[in-house]
Amino acid sequence: MIAEIGKTLVFLGAGILLLGGLLWLSGGTLKHIPLGRLPGDILVQNEHFTFYFPLTTRLLLSLGLSAFLWLGKFMTSR
């Protein structure tokens, strides 16, 4: 049980390290990815009020994170 938790934490840490390194080395070139401004994201602007709900962005990030965690579980269960 403890060994599996350790493997999972190492896998998640390596993934976060890899993602951080990619973002760091990108040098701002990833700012052109429209994450947060996708079709389906809800934006309501008024004169004194702004409401933003990134529905599509949340769904894509959830799907990606779920796939990442599933892959991690699959890799550590072997």
Short mmCIF file of C-alpha atoms in Angstrom, two decimals:
data_model
loop_
_atom_site.label_atom_id
_atom_site.label_comp_id
_atom_site.label_asym_id
_atom_site.label_seq_id
_atom_site.Cartn_x
_atom_site.Cartn_y
_atom_site.Cartn_z
CA MET A 1 0.00 0.00 0.00
CA ILE A 2 2.69 2.49 1.02
CA ALA A 3 4.88 1.46 -1.92
CA GLU A 4 2.03 2.16 -4.37
CA ILE A 5 1.44 5.59 -2.86
CA GLY A 6 5.16 6.28 -3.21
CA LYS A 7 5.15 5.22 -6.87
CA THR A 8 2.13 7.43 -7.54
CA LEU A 9 3.73 10.43 -5.86
CA VAL A 10 6.96 9.93 -7.82
CA PHE A 11 5.01 9.68 -11.09
CA LEU A 12 2.96 12.80 -10.31
CA GLY A 13 6.09 14.67 -9.25
CA ALA A 14 7.88 13.71 -12.46
CA GLY A 15 4.87 14.83 -14.49
CA ILE A 16 4.70 18.18 -12.70
CA LEU A 17 8.46 18.62 -13.14
CA LEU A 18 8.19 17.85 -16.85
CA LEU A 19 5.27 20.22 -17.33
CA GLY A 20 7.04 22.98 -15.39
CA GLY A 21 10.18 22.52 -17.45
CA LEU A 22 8.23 22.71 -20.70
CA LEU A 23 6.47 25.89 -19.58
CA TRP A 24 9.75 27.41 -18.42
CA LEU A 25 11.62 26.56 -21.62
CA SER A 26 8.79 27.73 -23.85
CA GLY A 27 9.76 31.33 -23.12
CA GLY A 28 6.22 32.63 -23.52
CA THR A 29 5.55 30.95 -26.85
CA LEU A 30 2.68 28.99 -25.28
CA LYS A 31 0.70 32.15 -24.61
CA HIS A 32 -0.78 31.78 -28.11
CA ILE A 33 -2.65 28.64 -27.01
CA PRO A 34 -6.23 29.83 -26.45
CA LEU A 35 -6.63 27.96 -23.15
CA GLY A 36 -9.22 29.98 -21.27
CA ARG A 37 -10.63 31.55 -24.44
CA LEU A 38 -12.10 28.49 -26.11
CA PRO A 39 -15.49 28.34 -27.81
CA GLY A 40 -17.94 27.30 -25.14
CA ASP A 41 -16.33 29.35 -22.38
CA ILE A 42 -18.99 31.67 -21.00
CA LEU A 43 -18.20 35.38 -20.77
CA VAL A 44 -20.82 37.93 -19.78
CA GLN A 45 -19.61 41.53 -19.66
CA ASN A 46 -21.67 44.47 -18.58
CA GLU A 47 -20.74 48.03 -17.72
CA HIS A 48 -20.12 47.23 -14.03
CA PHE A 49 -20.06 43.44 -14.02
CA THR A 50 -18.00 40.67 -15.58
CA PHE A 51 -18.78 36.97 -15.26
CA TYR A 52 -16.46 34.36 -16.73
CA PHE A 53 -16.99 30.61 -16.58
CA PRO A 54 -14.43 28.58 -18.57
CA LEU A 55 -16.66 25.57 -19.24
CA THR A 56 -14.83 24.12 -22.25
CA THR A 57 -11.42 24.80 -20.74
CA ARG A 58 -12.41 23.00 -17.54
CA LEU A 59 -13.72 20.01 -19.47
CA LEU A 60 -10.52 19.71 -21.50
CA LEU A 61 -8.29 20.08 -18.46
CA SER A 62 -10.36 17.52 -16.57
CA LEU A 63 -10.11 15.08 -19.46
CA GLY A 64 -6.36 15.59 -19.73
CA LEU A 65 -5.77 15.23 -16.00
CA SER A 66 -7.96 12.12 -15.85
CA ALA A 67 -6.00 10.55 -18.72
CA PHE A 68 -2.72 11.47 -17.03
CA LEU A 69 -3.79 9.93 -13.72
CA TRP A 70 -5.18 6.83 -15.45
CA LEU A 71 -1.90 6.39 -17.29
CA GLY A 72 -0.01 6.81 -14.01
CA LYS A 73 -2.15 4.18 -12.32
CA PHE A 74 -1.71 1.87 -15.31
CA MET A 75 2.07 2.31 -15.27
CA THR A 76 2.45 1.80 -11.51
CA SER A 77 0.18 -1.25 -11.35
CA ARG A 78 2.54 -3.38 -13.44
#
